[in-house]
mmCIF file of C-alpha atoms in Angstrom:
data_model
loop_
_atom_site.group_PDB
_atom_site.id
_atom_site.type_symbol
_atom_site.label_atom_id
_atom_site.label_comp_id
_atom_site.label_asym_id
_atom_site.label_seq_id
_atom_site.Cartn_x
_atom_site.Cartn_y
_atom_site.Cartn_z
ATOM 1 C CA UNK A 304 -1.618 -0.597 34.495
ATOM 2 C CA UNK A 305 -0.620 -3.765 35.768
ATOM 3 C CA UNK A 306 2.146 -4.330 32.898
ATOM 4 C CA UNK A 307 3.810 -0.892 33.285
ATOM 5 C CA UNK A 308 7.709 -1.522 34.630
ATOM 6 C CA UNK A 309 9.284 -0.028 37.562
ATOM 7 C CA UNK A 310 11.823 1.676 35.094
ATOM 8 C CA UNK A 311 8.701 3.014 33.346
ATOM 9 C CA UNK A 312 7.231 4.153 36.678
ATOM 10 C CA UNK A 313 10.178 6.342 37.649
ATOM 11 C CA UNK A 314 10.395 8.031 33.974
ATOM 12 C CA UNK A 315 6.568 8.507 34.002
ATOM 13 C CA UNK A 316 7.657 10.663 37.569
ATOM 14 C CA UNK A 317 10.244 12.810 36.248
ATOM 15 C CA UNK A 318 9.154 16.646 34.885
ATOM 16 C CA UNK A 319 7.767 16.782 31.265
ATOM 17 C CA UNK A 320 10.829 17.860 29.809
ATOM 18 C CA UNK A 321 13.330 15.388 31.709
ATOM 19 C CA UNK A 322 11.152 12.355 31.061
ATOM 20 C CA UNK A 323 10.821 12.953 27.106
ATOM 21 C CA UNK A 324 14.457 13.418 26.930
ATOM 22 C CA UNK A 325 15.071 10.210 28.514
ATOM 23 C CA UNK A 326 12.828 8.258 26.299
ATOM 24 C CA UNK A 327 14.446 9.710 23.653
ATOM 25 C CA UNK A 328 17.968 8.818 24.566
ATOM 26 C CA UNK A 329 16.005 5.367 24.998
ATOM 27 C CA UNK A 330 15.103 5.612 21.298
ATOM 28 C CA UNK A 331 18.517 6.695 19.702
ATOM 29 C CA UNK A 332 19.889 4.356 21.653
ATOM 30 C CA UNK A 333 18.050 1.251 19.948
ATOM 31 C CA UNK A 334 18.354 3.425 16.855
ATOM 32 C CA UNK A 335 22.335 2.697 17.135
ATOM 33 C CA UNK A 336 21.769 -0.720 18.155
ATOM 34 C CA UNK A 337 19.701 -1.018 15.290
ATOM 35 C CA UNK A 338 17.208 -2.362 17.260
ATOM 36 C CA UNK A 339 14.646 0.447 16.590
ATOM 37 C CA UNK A 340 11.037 -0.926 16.590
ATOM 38 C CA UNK A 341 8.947 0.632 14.074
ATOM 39 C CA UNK A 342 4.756 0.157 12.858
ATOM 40 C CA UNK A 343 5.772 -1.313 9.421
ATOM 41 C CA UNK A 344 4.024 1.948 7.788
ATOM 42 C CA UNK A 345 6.890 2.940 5.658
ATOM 43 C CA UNK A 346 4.950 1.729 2.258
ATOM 44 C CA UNK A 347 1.822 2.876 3.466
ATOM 45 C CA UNK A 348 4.259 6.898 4.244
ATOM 46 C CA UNK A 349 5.702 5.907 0.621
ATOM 47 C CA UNK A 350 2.865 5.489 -1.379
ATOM 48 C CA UNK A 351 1.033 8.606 0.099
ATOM 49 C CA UNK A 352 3.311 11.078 1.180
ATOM 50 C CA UNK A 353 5.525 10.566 -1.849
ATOM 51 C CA UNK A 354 8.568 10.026 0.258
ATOM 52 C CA UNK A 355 11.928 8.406 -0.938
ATOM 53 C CA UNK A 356 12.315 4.812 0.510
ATOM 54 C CA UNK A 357 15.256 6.027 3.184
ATOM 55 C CA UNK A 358 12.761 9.191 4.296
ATOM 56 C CA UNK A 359 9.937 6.600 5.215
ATOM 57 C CA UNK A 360 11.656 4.025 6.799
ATOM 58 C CA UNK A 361 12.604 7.065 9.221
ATOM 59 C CA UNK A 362 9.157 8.213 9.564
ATOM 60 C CA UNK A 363 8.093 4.518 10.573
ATOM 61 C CA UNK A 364 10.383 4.291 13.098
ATOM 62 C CA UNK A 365 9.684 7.564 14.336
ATOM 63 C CA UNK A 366 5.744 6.819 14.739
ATOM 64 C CA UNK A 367 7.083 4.153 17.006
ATOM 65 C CA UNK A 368 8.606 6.650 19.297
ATOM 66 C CA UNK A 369 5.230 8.901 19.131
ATOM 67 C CA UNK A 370 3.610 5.799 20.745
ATOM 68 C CA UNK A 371 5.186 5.175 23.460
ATOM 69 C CA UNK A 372 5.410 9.364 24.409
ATOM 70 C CA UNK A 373 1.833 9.028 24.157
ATOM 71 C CA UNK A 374 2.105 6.287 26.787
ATOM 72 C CA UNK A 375 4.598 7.421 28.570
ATOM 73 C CA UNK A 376 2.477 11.486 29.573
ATOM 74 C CA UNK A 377 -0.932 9.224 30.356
ATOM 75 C CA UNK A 378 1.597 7.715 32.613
ATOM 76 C CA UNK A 379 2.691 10.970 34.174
ATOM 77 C CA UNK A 380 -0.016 11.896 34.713
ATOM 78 C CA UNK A 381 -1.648 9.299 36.799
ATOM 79 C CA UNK A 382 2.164 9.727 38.739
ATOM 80 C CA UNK A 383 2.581 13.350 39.054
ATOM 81 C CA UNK A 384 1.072 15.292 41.838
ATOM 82 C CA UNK A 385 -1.358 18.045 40.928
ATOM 83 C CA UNK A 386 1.492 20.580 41.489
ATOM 84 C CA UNK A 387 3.490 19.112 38.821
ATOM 85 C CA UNK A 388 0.776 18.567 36.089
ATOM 86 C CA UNK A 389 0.646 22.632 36.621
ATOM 87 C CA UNK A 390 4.230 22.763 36.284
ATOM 88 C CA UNK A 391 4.222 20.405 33.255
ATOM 89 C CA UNK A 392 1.558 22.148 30.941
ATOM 90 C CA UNK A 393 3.899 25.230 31.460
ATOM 91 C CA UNK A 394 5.601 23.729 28.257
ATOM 92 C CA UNK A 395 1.908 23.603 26.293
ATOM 93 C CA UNK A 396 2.220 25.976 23.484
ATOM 94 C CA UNK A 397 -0.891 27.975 21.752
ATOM 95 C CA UNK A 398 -0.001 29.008 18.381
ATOM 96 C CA UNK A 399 -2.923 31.247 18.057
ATOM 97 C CA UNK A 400 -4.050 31.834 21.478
ATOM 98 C CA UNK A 401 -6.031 35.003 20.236
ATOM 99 C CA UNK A 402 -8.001 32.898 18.214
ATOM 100 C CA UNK A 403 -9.299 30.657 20.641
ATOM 101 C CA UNK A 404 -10.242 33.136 23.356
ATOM 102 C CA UNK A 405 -12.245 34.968 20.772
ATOM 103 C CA UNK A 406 -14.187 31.409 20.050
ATOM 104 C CA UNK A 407 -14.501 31.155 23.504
ATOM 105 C CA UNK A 408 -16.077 34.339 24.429
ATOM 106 C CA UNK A 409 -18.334 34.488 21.418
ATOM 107 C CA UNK A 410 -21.124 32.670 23.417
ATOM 108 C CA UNK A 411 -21.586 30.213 21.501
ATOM 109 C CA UNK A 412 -21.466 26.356 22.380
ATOM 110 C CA UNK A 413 -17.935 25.403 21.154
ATOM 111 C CA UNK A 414 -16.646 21.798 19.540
ATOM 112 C CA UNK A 415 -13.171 21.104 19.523
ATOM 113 C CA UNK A 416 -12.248 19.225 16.252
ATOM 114 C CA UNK A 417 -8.701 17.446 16.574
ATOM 115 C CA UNK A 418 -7.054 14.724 14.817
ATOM 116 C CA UNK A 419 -5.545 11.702 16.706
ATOM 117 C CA UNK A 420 -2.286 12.890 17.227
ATOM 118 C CA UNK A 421 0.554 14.124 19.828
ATOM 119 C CA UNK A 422 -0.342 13.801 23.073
ATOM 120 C CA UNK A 423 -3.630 15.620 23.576
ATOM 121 C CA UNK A 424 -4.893 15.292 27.659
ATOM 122 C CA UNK A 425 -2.041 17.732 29.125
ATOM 123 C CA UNK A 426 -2.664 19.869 26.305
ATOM 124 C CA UNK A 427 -6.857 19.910 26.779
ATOM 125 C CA UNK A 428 -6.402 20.625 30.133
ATOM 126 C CA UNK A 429 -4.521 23.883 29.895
ATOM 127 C CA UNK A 430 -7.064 24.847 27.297
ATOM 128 C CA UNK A 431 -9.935 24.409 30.487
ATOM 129 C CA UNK A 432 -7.671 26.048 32.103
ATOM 130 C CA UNK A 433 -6.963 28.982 30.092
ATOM 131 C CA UNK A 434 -9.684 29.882 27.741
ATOM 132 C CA UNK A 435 -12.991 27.694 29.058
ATOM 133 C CA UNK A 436 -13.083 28.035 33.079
ATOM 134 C CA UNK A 437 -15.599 26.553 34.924
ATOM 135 C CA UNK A 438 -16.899 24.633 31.571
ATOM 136 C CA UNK A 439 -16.898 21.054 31.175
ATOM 137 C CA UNK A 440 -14.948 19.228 28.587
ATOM 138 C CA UNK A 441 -16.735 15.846 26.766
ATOM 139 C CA UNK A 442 -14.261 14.169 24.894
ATOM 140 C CA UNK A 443 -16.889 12.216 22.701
ATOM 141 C CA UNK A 444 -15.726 8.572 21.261
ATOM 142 C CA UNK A 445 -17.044 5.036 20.244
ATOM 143 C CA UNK A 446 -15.133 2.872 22.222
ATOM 144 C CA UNK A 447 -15.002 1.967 26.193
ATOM 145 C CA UNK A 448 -12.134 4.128 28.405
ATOM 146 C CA UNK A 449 -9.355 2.215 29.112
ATOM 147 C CA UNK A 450 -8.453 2.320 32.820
ATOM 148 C CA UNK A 451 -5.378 4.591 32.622
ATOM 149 C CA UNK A 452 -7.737 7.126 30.561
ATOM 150 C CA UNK A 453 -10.328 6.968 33.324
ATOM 151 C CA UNK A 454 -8.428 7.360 35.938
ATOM 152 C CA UNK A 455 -6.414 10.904 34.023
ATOM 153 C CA UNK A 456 -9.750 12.198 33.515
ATOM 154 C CA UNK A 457 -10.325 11.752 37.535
ATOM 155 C CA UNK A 458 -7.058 13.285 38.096
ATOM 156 C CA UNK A 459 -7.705 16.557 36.040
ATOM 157 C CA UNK A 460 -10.915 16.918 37.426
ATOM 158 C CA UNK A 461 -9.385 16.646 41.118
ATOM 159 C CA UNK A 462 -7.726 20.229 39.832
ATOM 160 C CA UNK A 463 -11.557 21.758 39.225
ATOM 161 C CA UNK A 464 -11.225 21.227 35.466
ATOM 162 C CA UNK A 465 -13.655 18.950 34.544
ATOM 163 C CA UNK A 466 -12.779 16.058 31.662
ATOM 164 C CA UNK A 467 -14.408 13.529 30.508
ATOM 165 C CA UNK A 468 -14.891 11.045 27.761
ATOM 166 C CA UNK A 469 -18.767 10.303 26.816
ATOM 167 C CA UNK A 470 -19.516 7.256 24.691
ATOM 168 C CA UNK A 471 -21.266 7.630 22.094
ATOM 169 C CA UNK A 472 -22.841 4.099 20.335
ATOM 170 C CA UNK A 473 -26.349 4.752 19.794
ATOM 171 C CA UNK A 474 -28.805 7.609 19.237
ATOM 172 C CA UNK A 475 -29.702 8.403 22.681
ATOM 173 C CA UNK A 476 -26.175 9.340 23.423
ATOM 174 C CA UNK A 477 -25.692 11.486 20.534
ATOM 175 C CA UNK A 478 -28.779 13.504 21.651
ATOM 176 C CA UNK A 479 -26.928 13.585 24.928
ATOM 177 C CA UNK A 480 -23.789 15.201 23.326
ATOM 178 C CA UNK A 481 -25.956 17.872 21.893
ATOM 179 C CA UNK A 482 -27.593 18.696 25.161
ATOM 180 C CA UNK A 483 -24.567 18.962 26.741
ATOM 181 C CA UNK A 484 -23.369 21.421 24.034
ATOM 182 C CA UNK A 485 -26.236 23.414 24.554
ATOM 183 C CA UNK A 486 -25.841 23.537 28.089
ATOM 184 C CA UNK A 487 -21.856 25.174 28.311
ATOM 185 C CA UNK A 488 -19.940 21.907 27.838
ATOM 186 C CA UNK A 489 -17.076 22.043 25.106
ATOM 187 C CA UNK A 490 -17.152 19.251 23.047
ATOM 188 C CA UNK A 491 -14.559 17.446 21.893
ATOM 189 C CA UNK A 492 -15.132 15.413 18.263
ATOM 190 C CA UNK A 493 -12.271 13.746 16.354
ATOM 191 C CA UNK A 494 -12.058 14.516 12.804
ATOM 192 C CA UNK A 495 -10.024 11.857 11.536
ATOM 193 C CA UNK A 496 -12.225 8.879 11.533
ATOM 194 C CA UNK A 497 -12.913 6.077 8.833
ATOM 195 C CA UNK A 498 -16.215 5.850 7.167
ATOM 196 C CA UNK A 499 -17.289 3.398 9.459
ATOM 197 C CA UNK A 500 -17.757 5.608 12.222
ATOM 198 C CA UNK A 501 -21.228 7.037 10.631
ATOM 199 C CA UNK A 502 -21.931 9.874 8.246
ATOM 200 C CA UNK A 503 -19.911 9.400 5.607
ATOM 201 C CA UNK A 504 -18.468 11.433 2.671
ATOM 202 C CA UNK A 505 -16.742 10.413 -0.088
ATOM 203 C CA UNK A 506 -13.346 13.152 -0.507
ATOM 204 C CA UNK A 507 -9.347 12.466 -1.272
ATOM 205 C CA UNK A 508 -6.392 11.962 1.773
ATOM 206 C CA UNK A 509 -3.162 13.361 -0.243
ATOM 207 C CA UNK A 510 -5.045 12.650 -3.361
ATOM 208 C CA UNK A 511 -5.863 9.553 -2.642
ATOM 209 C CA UNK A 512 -9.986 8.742 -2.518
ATOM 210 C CA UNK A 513 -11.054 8.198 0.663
ATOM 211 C CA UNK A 514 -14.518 7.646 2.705
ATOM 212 C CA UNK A 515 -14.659 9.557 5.631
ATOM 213 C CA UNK A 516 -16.584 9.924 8.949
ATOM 214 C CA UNK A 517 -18.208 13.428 9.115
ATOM 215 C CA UNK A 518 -20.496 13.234 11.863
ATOM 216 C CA UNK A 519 -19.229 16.885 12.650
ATOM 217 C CA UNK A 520 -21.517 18.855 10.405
ATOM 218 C CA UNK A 521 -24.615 17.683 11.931
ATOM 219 C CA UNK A 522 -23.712 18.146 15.445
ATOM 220 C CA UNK A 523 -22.329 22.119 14.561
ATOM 221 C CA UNK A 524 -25.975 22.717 13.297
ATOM 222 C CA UNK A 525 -28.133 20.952 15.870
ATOM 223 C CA UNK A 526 -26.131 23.172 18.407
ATOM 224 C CA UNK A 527 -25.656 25.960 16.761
ATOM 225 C CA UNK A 528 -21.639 25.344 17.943
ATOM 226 C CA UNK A 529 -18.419 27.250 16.456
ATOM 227 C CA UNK A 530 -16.317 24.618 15.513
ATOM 228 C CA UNK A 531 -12.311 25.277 16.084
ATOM 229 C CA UNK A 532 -10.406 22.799 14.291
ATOM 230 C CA UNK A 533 -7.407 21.612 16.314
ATOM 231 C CA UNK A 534 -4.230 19.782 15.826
ATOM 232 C CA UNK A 535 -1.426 19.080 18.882
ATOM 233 C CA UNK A 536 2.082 18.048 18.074
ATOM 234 C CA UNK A 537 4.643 17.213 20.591
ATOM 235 C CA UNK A 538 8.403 17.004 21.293
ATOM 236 C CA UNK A 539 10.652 16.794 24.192
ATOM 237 C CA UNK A 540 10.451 20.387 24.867
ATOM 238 C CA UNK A 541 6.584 20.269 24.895
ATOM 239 C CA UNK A 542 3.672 20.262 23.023
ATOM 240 C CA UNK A 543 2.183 22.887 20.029
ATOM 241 C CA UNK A 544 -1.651 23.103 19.646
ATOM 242 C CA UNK A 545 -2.222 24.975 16.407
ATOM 243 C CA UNK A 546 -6.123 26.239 15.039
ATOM 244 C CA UNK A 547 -7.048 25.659 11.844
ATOM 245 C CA UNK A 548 -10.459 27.635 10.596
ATOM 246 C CA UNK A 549 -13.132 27.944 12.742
ATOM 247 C CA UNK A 550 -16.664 27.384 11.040
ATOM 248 C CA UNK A 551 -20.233 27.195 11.504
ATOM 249 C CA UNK A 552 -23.092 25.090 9.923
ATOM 250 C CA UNK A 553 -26.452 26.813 9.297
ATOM 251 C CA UNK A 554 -27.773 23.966 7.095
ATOM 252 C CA UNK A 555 -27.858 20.256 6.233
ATOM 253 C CA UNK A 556 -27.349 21.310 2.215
ATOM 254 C CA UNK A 557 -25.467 19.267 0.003
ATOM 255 C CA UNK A 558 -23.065 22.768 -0.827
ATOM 256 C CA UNK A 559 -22.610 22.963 2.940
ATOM 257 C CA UNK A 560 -21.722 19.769 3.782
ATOM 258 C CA UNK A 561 -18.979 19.764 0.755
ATOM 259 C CA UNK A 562 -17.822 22.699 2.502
ATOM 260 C CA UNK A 563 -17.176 21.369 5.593
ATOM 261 C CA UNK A 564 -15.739 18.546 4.115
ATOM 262 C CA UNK A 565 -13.284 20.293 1.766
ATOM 263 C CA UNK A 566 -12.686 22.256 5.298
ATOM 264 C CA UNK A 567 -12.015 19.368 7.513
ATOM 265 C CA UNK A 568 -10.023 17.819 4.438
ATOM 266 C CA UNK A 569 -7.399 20.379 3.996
ATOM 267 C CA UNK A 570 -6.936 20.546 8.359
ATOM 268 C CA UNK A 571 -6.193 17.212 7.960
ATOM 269 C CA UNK A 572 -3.604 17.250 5.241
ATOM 270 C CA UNK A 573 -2.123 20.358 6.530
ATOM 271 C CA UNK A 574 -1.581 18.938 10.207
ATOM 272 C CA UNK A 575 -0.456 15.545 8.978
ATOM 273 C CA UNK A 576 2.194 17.387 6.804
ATOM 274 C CA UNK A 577 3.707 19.442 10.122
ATOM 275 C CA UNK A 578 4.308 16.447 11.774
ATOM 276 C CA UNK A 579 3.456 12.848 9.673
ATOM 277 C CA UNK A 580 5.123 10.459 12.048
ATOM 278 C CA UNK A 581 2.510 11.533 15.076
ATOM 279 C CA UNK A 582 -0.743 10.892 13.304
ATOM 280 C CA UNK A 583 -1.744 7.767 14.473
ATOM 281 C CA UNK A 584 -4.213 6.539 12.342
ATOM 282 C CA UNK A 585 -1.447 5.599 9.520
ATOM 283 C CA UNK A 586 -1.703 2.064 10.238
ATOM 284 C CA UNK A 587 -5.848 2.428 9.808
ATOM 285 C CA UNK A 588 -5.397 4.205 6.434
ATOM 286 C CA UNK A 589 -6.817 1.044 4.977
ATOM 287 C CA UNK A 590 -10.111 1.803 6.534
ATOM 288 C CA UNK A 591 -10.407 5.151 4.854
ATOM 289 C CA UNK A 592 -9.744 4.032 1.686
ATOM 290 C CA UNK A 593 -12.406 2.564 -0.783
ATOM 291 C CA UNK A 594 -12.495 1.340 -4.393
ATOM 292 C CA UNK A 595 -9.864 2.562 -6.512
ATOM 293 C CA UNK A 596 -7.652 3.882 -3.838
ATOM 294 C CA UNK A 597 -6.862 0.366 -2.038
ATOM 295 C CA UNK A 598 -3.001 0.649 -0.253
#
């Protein structure tokens, strides 16, 4: 955190609502300036999504702005007391609450399947909150916490809702996972991954062939888990977490697994579509795509 501004500092303090809408007067401003920073994904939002030149060029700059929101609530809430993370997650949204209390209460071990987008830790907090009390939350990835990250998870867990990222590089910690999962602990497993990530499947992104991570089918059946596919999307008046089908895996069969994949397929394209300039992994698409479907 030693590169974050003072200016930055005293946004990152403000309530959800005020501090988003200043970013974003930040953002139209530059946008009138013309001096709107952008990923330099508008071919790769062309070419996939279909989009006239003009539409894409907007999108690109927009994925800029998702960025720095995403920086901007870790921010918060490393800033904000305890009192006004509570007050903050007043603006989470559940599109289908029903849905998730009822995968919740089924007594079942439960993994969360999201894709990298919005701005998920306020969000997955009020979820601990709300449906999975007194459970712990393992937000399983392949890469070391940053220090910000770390020091969130600390802060949500200070409020008696444990979170907590668990590496997973090797064998031993993917047993790990599924003990966890066996024991009460929600597990949270990103769907949106790149072939390299292990398990992969050969399916199409927007018609476009793809190799994907699915690591997700074998961890549902070696805990016997409901899996609730997730997606968050968020604005300056809050943020949306929508379901898509929940689903369990009773085998390792080649008809199952092209289930699941067909399954985790569509939840992709359908949450990309509700909000394309907040999926993050545009500027990896390269990684997903093999021969035939090069960008």
């Amino acid at each position: 955190m030693n590169d974050v501004t003072p200016l930055q500092l005293r946004v990152a303090a403000l309530p959800l609502r005020l501090r988003r809408r200043a970013l974003r007067t930040l953002w139209l401003a530059q946008r009138v300036t013309r001096r709107l920073p952008a990923r330099g994904v508008a071919p790769i939002l062309r070419q996939t999504l279909r989009l006239p030149r003009a539409e894409a060029s907007r999108l690109d700059a927009e994925t800029a702005f998702s960025d720095d929101l995403y920086g901007l609530e870790w921010l918060s809430l490393v800033t904000r007391s305890h009192a006004d993370i509570v007050a903050d997650w007043q603006s989470v949204r559940f599109a289908d609450p029903e849905l998730i209390r009822r995968v919740a209460s089924s007594g079942k071990p439960v993994i969360l399947a999201p894709l990298h987008m919005g701005c998920f830790a306020l969000p997955f907090a009020r979820l601990i909150h709300d449906f999975f009390r007194d459970r712990r939350m393992l937000i399983l990835r392949a890469r070391e916490d940053r220090a910000v990250e770390t020091r969130v998870m600390q802060r949500i867990s200070e409020m008696g809702m444990e979170m907590r990222f668990l590496n997973v590089r090797d064998k031993q910690d993917y047993i790990d996972a599924i003990r966890f999962a066996r024991t009460g602990s929600v597990i949270v497993s990103f769907v949106d991954l790149p072939a390299s990530y292990g398990g992969p499947v050969e399916t199409t992104l927007f018609g476009r062939p793809i190799r994907l991570a699915m690591g997700i089918d074998s961890l549902a059946r070696l805990t016997e888990a409901a899996v609730l596919p997730l997606s968050i999307t968020s604005d300056c008046a809050g943020d949306t977490v929508r379901c898509g089908q929940p689903f369990e895996v009773a085998d390792s069969g080649p008809e199952t697994k092209a289930r699941v994949t067909s399954l985790v397929r569509r939840h992709i394209e359908t949450s990309v579509l509700t909000a394309p300039a907040q999926w993050f992994m545009w500027p990896r698409l390269h990684e997903f795509l093999h021969e035939g479907g090069q960008a």
